[in-house]
């Protein structure tokens, strides 16, 4: 099984570095900056073998051109419908990408953007800006209904699957999660752990599917206690879209509430 290490970028991005110690090669996920990747590879004595992209935003793609110049001939995997033009190996739903000894299956996860994909394996998943620890990406291009469906796909991953998302947003996400579920004891406990980690500037990732099922309101949007806690103005917003009570309406209500939190 591959090793995954975090490379810090911008103020709160992680560029995940998938490392194969034996061959001294690495792949990176969503390199929004090239410099921190080049420094990490140099210090670790690694050669870059490939790049995985989850979606087109600059903080996930701006380092690609420089890295491809530094390591010529490497492949850049990413969504087949992406506005980002640097992708050499376009991917669609159910495609497989082999990274060293590990095969990642592609799931399309529109919501944050329309081109967003996740790279999934039963043991670990790269979820970009779709599933964050304690939260979900903002709906820049897609709808709440699309994001809910994307989450439904991620919910099918095994409990033990490790979640590698792109941003260190956990602390802020949990502040919102606590407003949604003030008496969730798993959440209270995890928020304390996260506060301690962040106090020392330490990473709160990877998460797991099991943990997200316990603490992430967007993974739990179908729980009745949650829908009751959504303030009326955001419930109304959601319920106004459709008359019948679709599961994604809670999701929409939560997302609208979080946008104003
Ligand atoms: Zn993004
Ligand atoms: Fe991002």
mmCIF file of C-alpha atoms and ligand atoms in Angstrom, residues 13 30 55 57 59-60 112 128-129 132 166-167 169, ligand 2:
data_model
loop_
_atom_site.group_PDB
_atom_site.id
_atom_site.type_symbol
_atom_site.label_atom_id
_atom_site.label_comp_id
_atom_site.label_asym_id
_atom_site.label_seq_id
_atom_site.Cartn_x
_atom_site.Cartn_y
_atom_site.Cartn_z
ATOM 1 C CA UNK A 13 -4.256 23.676 1.233
ATOM 2 C CA UNK A 30 -4.054 18.834 -6.778
ATOM 3 C CA UNK A 55 -11.280 19.847 -10.255
ATOM 4 C CA UNK A 57 -9.859 25.587 -9.422
ATOM 5 C CA UNK A 59 -5.572 26.308 -5.963
ATOM 6 C CA UNK A 60 -5.655 22.723 -7.264
ATOM 7 C CA UNK A 112 -18.538 22.311 -5.629
ATOM 8 C CA UNK A 128 -10.694 17.310 -3.114
ATOM 9 C CA UNK A 129 -13.184 20.039 -2.226
ATOM 10 C CA UNK A 132 -14.070 17.918 3.938
ATOM 11 C CA UNK A 166 -7.603 19.354 0.107
ATOM 12 C CA UNK A 167 -8.168 21.924 2.845
ATOM 13 C CA UNK A 169 -10.998 23.608 7.236
HETATM 14 FE FE1 LIG B 2 -9.832 24.370 -3.074
#
